[in-house]
Protein backbone atom coordinates (compact mmCIF):
# COMPACT_ATOMS: atom_id res chain seq x y z
CA MET A 1 0.00 0.00 0.00
CA ARG A 2 1.19 3.48 -0.90
CA GLU A 3 -0.13 6.75 0.49
CA PHE A 4 0.45 10.44 -0.05
CA ARG A 5 -1.29 13.73 0.60
CA HIS A 6 -1.81 16.74 -1.62
CA VAL A 7 -3.41 20.09 -0.84
CA VAL A 8 -5.61 21.41 -3.64
CA GLY A 9 -4.11 24.70 -4.81
CA ASP A 10 -6.43 25.40 -7.72
CA LYS A 11 -8.66 28.34 -6.78
CA ASN A 12 -11.67 26.53 -8.28
CA GLY A 13 -11.06 23.35 -6.29
CA LEU A 14 -11.65 19.84 -7.60
CA HIS A 15 -14.48 20.69 -10.01
CA ALA A 16 -15.60 18.63 -13.03
CA ARG A 17 -12.67 19.18 -15.37
CA PRO A 18 -9.78 18.49 -12.95
CA ALA A 19 -11.74 15.65 -11.31
CA GLY A 20 -12.26 14.09 -14.75
CA LEU A 21 -8.59 14.37 -15.59
CA LEU A 22 -7.63 12.84 -12.23
CA ALA A 23 -10.06 9.95 -12.78
CA THR A 24 -8.60 9.35 -16.24
CA VAL A 25 -5.09 9.06 -14.79
CA ALA A 26 -6.32 6.77 -12.02
CA ARG A 27 -8.19 4.48 -14.46
CA SER A 28 -4.96 3.80 -16.32
CA PHE A 29 -3.80 1.63 -13.40
CA GLU A 30 -5.00 -1.70 -12.04
CA SER A 31 -4.48 -0.67 -8.43
CA ASP A 32 -7.38 0.37 -6.23
CA ILE A 33 -7.19 4.15 -5.74
CA ARG A 34 -9.11 5.73 -2.87
CA ILE A 35 -9.06 9.41 -2.03
CA LYS A 36 -10.17 10.80 1.32
CA ALA A 37 -11.01 14.41 2.15
CA GLN A 38 -13.09 16.15 4.79
CA GLY A 39 -14.32 12.89 6.33
CA LYS A 40 -15.44 11.46 2.97
CA GLU A 41 -13.91 8.77 0.77
CA ALA A 42 -14.05 8.50 -3.03
CA ASP A 43 -13.16 5.98 -5.70
CA GLY A 44 -10.34 7.74 -7.55
CA LYS A 45 -11.44 6.21 -10.85
CA ARG A 46 -14.98 7.64 -10.79
CA LEU A 47 -15.67 11.27 -11.67
CA LEU A 48 -18.87 11.64 -9.64
CA SER A 49 -17.27 9.96 -6.65
CA LEU A 50 -14.40 12.46 -6.78
CA MET A 51 -16.74 15.41 -7.12
CA SER A 52 -18.71 14.22 -4.08
CA LEU A 53 -15.66 15.07 -1.95
CA GLY A 54 -16.48 18.76 -2.37
CA ALA A 55 -12.75 19.56 -2.34
CA ARG A 56 -12.11 23.30 -2.54
CA CYS A 57 -8.85 25.23 -2.67
CA GLY A 58 -6.92 24.36 0.49
CA THR A 59 -8.53 20.95 0.97
CA GLU A 60 -6.09 18.14 1.76
CA LEU A 61 -6.55 15.01 -0.34
CA HIS A 62 -5.29 11.73 1.12
CA PHE A 63 -4.49 9.17 -1.59
CA ILE A 64 -4.42 5.45 -0.77
CA ILE A 65 -3.19 3.17 -3.53
CA GLU A 66 -3.18 -0.64 -3.34
CA GLY A 67 -2.32 -3.12 -6.05
CA LYS A 68 0.42 -4.59 -8.16
CA ASP A 69 1.22 -1.31 -9.96
CA GLU A 70 0.90 0.91 -6.87
CA ASP A 71 4.40 2.37 -7.11
CA VAL A 72 3.95 3.55 -10.69
CA ALA A 73 0.41 4.74 -9.92
CA GLU A 74 1.61 6.77 -6.94
CA ASN A 75 4.30 8.49 -9.00
CA ALA A 76 1.88 9.31 -11.83
CA LEU A 77 -0.80 10.62 -9.45
CA ARG A 78 1.71 12.74 -7.50
CA LYS A 79 2.98 14.25 -10.73
CA HIS A 80 -0.55 14.90 -11.96
CA CYS A 81 -1.51 16.63 -8.70
CA GLU A 82 1.60 18.81 -8.73
CA GLU A 83 1.01 19.84 -12.35
CA LYS A 84 -2.79 20.12 -12.49
CA LEU A 85 -4.12 20.75 -8.96
CA ASN A 86 -1.71 23.41 -7.72
CA GLY A 87 -3.30 26.38 -9.45
CA ASP A 88 -1.42 29.13 -11.22
């Protein structure tokens, strides 16, 4: 199991477009990807599940990745968060 945290820096939060892009990255891996925020948990591969987190700018996302490609998935998700969820 791999875990990491990322604080949403995008001023618009985790709205439809960034949530969709995050789900697309997550779906490219076999590992189970769960994301927790504000007492809620989402399936990282499902857009509506991610949007249900209600993550705004400043919200900490806790990623939990389990599976045979978890190392590669963690690296890709970290990179995606740093590039797409940090804001301008």
